[in-house]
Tab-separated table of C-alpha atoms in Angstrom:
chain	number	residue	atom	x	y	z
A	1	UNK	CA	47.064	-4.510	-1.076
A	2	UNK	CA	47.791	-1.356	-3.388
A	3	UNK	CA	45.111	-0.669	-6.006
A	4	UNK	CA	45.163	1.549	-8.691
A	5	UNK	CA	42.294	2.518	-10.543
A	6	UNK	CA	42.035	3.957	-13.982
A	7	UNK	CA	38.809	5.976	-14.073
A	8	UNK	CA	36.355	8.149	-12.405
A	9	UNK	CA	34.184	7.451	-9.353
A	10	UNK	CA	31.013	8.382	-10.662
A	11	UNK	CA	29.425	4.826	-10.624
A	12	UNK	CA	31.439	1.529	-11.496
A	13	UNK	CA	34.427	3.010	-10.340
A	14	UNK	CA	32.644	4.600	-6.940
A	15	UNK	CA	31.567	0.788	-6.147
A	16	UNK	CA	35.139	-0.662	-6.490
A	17	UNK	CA	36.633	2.118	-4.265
A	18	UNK	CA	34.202	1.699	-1.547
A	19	UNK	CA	34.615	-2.093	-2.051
A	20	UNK	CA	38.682	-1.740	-2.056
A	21	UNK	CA	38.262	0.938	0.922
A	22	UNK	CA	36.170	-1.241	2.931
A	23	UNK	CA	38.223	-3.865	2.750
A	24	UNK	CA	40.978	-1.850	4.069
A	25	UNK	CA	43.275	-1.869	0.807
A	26	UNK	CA	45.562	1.200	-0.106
A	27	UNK	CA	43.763	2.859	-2.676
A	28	UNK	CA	44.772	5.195	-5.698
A	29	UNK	CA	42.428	7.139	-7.944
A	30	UNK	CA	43.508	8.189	-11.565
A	31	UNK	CA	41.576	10.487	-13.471
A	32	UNK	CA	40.453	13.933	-14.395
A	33	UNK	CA	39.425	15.155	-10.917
A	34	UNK	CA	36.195	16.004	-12.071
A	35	UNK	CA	33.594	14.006	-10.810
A	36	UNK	CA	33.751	12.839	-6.762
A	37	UNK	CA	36.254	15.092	-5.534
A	38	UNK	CA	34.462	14.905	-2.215
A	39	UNK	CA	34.732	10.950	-2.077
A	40	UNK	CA	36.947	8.886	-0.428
A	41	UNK	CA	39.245	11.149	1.695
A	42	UNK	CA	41.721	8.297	2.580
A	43	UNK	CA	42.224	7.583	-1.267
A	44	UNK	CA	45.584	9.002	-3.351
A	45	UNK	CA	44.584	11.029	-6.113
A	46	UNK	CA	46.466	11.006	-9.272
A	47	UNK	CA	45.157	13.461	-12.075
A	48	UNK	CA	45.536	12.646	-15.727
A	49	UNK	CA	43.287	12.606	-18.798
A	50	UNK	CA	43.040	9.816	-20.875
A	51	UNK	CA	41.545	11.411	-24.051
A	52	UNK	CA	44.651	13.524	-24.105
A	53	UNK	CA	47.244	10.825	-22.895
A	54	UNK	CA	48.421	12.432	-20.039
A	55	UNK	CA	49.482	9.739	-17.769
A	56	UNK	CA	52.497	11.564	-15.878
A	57	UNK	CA	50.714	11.077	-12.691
A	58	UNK	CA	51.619	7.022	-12.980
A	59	UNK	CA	55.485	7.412	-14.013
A	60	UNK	CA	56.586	6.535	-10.360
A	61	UNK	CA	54.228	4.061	-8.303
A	62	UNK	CA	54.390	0.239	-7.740
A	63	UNK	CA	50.871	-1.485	-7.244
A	64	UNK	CA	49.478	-5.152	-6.816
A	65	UNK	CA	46.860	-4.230	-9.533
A	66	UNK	CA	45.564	-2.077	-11.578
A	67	UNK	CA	41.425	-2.242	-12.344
A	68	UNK	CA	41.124	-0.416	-15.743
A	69	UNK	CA	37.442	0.900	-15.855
A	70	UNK	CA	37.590	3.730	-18.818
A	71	UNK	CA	39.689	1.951	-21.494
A	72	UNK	CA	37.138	1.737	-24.198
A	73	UNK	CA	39.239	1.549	-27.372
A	74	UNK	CA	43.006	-0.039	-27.528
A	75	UNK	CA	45.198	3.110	-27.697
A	76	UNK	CA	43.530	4.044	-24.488
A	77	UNK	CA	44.541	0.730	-22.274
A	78	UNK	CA	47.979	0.345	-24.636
A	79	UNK	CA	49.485	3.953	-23.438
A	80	UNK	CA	48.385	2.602	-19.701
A	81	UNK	CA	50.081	-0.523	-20.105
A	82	UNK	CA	53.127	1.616	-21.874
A	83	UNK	CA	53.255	3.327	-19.131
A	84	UNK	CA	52.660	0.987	-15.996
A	85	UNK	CA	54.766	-1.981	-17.634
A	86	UNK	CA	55.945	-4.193	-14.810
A	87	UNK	CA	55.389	-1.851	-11.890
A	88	UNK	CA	51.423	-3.487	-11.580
A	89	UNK	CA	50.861	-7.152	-10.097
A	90	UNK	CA	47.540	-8.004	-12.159
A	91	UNK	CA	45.570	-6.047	-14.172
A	92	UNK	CA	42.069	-6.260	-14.091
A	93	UNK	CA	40.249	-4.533	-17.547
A	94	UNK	CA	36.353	-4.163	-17.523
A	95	UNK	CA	35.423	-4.863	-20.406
A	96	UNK	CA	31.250	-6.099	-21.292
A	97	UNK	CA	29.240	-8.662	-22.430
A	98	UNK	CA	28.991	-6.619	-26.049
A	99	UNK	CA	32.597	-8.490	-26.612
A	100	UNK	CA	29.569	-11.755	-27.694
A	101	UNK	CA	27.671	-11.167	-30.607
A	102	UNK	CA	23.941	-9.922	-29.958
A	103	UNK	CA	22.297	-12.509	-32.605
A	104	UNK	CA	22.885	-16.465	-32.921
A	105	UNK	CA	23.510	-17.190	-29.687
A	106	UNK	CA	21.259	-20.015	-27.577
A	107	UNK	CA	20.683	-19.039	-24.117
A	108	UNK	CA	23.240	-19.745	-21.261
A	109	UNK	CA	26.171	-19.114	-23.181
A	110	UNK	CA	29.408	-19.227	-21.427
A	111	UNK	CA	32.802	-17.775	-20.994
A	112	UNK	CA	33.895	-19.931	-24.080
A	113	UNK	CA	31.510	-17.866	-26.390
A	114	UNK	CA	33.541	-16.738	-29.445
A	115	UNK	CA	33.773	-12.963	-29.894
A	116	UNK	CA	33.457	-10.270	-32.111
A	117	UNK	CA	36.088	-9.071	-34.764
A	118	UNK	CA	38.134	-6.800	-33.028
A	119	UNK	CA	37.855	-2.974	-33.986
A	120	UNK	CA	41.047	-1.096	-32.754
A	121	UNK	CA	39.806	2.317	-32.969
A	122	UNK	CA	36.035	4.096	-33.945
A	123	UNK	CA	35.291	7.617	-33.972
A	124	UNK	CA	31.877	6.689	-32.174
A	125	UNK	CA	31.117	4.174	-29.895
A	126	UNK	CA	27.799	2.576	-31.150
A	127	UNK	CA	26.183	-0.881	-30.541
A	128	UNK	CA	28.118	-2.004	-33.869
A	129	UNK	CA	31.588	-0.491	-32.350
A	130	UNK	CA	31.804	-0.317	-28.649
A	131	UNK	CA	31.634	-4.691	-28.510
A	132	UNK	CA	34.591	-5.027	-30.921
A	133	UNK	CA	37.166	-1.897	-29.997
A	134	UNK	CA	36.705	-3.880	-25.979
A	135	UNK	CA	37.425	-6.779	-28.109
A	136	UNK	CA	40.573	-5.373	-28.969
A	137	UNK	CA	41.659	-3.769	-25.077
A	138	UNK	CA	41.033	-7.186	-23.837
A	139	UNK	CA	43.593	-8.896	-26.888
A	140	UNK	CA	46.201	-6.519	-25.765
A	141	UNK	CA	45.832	-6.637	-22.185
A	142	UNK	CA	46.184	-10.377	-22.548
A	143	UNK	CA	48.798	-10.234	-25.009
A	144	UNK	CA	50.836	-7.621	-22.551
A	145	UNK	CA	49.698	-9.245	-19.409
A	146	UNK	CA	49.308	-13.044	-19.823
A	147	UNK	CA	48.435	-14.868	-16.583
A	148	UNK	CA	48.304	-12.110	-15.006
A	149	UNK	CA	45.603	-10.523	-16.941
A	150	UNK	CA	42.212	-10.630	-15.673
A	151	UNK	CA	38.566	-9.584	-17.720
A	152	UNK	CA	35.509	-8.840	-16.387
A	153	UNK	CA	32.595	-8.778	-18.401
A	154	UNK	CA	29.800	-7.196	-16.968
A	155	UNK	CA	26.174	-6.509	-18.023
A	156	UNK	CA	24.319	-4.027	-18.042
A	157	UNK	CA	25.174	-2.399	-14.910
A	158	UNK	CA	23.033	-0.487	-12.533
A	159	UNK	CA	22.054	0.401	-8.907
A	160	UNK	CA	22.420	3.623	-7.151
A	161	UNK	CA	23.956	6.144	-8.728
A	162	UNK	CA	23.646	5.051	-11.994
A	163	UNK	CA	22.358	8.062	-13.776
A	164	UNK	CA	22.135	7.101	-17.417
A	165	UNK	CA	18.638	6.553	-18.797
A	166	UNK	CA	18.526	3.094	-19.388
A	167	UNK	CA	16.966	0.967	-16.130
A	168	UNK	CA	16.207	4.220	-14.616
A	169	UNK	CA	13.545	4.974	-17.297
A	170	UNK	CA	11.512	1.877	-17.059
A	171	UNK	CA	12.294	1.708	-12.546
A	172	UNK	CA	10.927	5.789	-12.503
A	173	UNK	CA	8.367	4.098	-15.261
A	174	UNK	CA	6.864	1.427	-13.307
A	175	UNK	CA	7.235	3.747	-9.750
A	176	UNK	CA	4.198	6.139	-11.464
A	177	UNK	CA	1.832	3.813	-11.574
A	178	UNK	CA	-0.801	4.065	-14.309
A	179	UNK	CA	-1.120	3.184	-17.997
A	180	UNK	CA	2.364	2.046	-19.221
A	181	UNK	CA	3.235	1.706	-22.662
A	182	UNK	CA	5.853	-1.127	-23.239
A	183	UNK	CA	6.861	-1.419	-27.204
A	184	UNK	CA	8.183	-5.111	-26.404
A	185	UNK	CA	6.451	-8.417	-25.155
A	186	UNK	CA	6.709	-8.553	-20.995
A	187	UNK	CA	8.692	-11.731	-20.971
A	188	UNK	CA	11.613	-10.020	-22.575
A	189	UNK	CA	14.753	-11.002	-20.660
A	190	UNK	CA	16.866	-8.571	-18.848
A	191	UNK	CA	20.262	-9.575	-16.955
A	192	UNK	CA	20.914	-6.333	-14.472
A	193	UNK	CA	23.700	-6.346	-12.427
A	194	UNK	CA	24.121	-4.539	-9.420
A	195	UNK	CA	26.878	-2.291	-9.705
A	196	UNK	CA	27.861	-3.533	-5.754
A	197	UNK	CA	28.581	-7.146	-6.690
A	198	UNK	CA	30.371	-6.049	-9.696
A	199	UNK	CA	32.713	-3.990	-7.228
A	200	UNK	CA	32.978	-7.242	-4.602
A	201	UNK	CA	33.508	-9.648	-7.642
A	202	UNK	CA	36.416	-7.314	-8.876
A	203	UNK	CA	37.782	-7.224	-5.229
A	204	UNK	CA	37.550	-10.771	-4.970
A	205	UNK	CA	39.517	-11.374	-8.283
A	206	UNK	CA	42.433	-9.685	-7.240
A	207	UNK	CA	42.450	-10.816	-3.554
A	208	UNK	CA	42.009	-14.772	-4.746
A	209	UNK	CA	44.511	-13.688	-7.746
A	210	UNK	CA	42.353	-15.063	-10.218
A	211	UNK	CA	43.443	-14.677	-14.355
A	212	UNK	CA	41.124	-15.495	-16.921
A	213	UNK	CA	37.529	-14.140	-17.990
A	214	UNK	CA	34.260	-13.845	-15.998
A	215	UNK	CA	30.684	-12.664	-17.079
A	216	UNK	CA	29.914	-10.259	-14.620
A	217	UNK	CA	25.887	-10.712	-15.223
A	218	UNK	CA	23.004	-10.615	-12.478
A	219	UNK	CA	20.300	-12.618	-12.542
A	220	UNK	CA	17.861	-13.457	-15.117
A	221	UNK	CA	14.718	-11.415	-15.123
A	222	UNK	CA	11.886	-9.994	-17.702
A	223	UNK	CA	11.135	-5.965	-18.382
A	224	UNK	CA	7.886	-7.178	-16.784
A	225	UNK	CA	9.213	-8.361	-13.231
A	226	UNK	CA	11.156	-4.500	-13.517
A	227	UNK	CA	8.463	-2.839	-13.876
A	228	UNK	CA	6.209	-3.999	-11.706
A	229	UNK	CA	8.526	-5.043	-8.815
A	230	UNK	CA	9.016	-1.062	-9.227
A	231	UNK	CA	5.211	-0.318	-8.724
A	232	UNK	CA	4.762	-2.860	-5.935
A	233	UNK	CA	7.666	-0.974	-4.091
A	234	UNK	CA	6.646	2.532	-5.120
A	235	UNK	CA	3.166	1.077	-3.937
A	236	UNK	CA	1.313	2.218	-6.546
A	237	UNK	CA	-1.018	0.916	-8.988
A	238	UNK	CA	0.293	0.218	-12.399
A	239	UNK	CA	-1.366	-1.111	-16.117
A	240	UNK	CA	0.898	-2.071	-18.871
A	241	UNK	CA	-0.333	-1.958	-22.356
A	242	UNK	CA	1.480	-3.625	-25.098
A	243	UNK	CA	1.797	-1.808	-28.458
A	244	UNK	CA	4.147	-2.664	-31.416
A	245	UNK	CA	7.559	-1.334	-31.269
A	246	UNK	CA	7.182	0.267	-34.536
A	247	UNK	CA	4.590	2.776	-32.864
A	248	UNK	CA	7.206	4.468	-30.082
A	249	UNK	CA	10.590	5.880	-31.115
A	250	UNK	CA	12.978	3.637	-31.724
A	251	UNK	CA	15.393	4.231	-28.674
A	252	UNK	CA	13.490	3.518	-26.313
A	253	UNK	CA	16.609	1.875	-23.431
A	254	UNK	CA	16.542	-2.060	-23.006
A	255	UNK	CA	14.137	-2.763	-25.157
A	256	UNK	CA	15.377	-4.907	-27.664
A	257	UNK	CA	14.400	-6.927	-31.230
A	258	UNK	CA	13.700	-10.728	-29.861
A	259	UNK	CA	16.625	-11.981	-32.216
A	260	UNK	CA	18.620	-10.480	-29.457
A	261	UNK	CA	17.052	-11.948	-26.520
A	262	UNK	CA	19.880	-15.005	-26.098
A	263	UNK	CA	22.364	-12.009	-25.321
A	264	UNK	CA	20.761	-11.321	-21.810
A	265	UNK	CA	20.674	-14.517	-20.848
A	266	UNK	CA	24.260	-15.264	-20.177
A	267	UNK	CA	25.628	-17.484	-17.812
A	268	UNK	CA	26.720	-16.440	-14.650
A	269	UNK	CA	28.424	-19.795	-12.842
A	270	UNK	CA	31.998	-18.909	-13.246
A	271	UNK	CA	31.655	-15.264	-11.923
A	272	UNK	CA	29.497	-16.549	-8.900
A	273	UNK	CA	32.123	-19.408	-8.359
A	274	UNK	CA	34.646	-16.832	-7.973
A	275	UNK	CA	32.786	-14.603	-5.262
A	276	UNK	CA	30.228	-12.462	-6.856
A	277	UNK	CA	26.980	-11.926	-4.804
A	278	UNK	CA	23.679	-11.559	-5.775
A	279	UNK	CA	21.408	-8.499	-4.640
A	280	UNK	CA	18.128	-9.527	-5.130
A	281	UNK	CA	16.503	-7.653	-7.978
A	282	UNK	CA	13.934	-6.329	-5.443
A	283	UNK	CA	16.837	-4.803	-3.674
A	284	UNK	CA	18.201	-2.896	-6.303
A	285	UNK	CA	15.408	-1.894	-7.482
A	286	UNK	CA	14.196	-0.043	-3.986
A	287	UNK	CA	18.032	1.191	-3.466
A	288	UNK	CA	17.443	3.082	-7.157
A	289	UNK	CA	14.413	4.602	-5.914
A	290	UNK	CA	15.663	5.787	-2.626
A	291	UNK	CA	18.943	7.480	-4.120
A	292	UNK	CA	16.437	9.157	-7.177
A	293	UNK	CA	14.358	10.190	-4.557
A	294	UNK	CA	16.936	11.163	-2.127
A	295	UNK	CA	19.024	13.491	-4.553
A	296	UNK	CA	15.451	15.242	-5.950
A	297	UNK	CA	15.729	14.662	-9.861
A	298	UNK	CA	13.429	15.466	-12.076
A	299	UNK	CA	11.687	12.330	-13.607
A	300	UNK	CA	12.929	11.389	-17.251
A	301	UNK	CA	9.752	10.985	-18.667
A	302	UNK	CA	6.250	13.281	-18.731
């Protein structure tokens, strides 16, 4: 099959390439050309800049889909559906479990979830904006697409390569051993996915032709289990000590007030129905500390 995707191949999008590749589909890569120039050799690359809306790269090209990882507000995804009209078979959007609200939810929530008020455009993508503008991409990619629109709405994300400070913090955390503060209670739920079932779940979407939304969510897990499967595998030994969240600055990643608990604790049936694996958290967990260790970063924290 021919595969376009919209975005770089710094994470998310490096997973569905390899996935695609792999699987011996006829990739193409659409972005800036700035990040993973040295990946995937076999691929077509297409250079463009979506901030700008340069899409001239796509004004000739026919593909069976089109996976649409950096549309984060709607003017974004509508000039790539203006410009791709009929010339793509399905298009997949990634959108994210923000689309739910984070508060008055019970645990196990589905697909059928109502979601936030749309937001069509926000000069800053915040927890109160980035839910709602994907709100509004995934309206007009159904709207524009129909059947043969497909949304997948992942978790938080993570595995190797994943360089933002979110599960990295608390893995590199746990993997020193010693006193650890945690500013929330250990059984705090966490849903990580691994950013290599999210790339086999999109693959398997567009093979099987699949429509419709899926929460692309890992299993459910506690900040506890993270941080100490991350000390048993770093084999070192580790103390955490509980404090109030009030005494540690505020942004500390994944921690989160317990009124919005529910919202990692979705459920994952329909996505697993359709093909997505599950990496054990163990596994992901040692991968992320083999690539940190491997590519000689400094750790985030002192």
């Amino acid at each position: 099959m021919r595969i376009l995707l919209l975005g770089g191949t710094a994470f998310v999008g490096r997973a569905i390439a390899a996935d695609a590749l792999e699987s011996g589909h006829d990739v193409t890569l659409f972005g800036r050309g700035k990040t993973g120039t040295d990946l995937f050799p076999e691929a077509t690359r297409l250079i463009g800049d979506r901030d700008t809306g340069d899409y001239a790269s796509l004004r000739t090209g026919e593909w069976d889909a089109v996976v649409d990882i950096s549309g984060y507000q709607s003017r974004e995804v509508d000039q790539a559906m203006d410009v791709l009209g009929d010339r793509v078979g399905r298009y997949v959007f990634i959108s994210s479990h923000a689309v739910y609200p984070r508060t008055g939810v019970a645990p196990g929530s589905d697909e059928s979830l109502g979601r936030r008020d749309p937001l069509r455009s926000a000069d800053v993508l915040d927890n109160d904006t980035y839910g709602p503008c994907k709100v509004a991409c995934e309206d007009d990619v159904l709207a524009r697409y129909g059947e043969r629109a497909t949304l997948v709405r992942p978790g938080k994300v993570t595995g190797p390569h994943d360089s933002s400070d979110t599960v990295l913090y608390w893995v590199r955390r746990g993997a020193r051993g010693g006193r650890v503060v945690v500013p929330t209670r250990l059984e705090q739920p966490i849903q990580l996915t691994d950013v290599r079932d999210l790339g086999r779940l999109v693959m398997r979407l567009i093979v099987d032709d699949r429509g419709g939304a899926f929460n692309a969510v890992g299993p459910e897990s506690t900040i506890g289990e993270l941080m100490t499967l991350a000390a048993e595998i770093a084999g070192v030994p580790a103390q955490w000590v509980q404090v109030p969240a009030d005494v540690v600055p505020a942004d500390l990643p994944l921690v989160l007030p317990e009124a919005e608990w529910s919202s990692r604790q979705r459920n994952p049936a329909k996505a697993r129905a359709a093909g997505m694996p599950v990496t054990p958290l163990r596994q992901t967990i040692a991968d992320i500390l083999a690539w940190d260790r491997d590519r000689g970063e400094p750790p985030l924290v002192s």
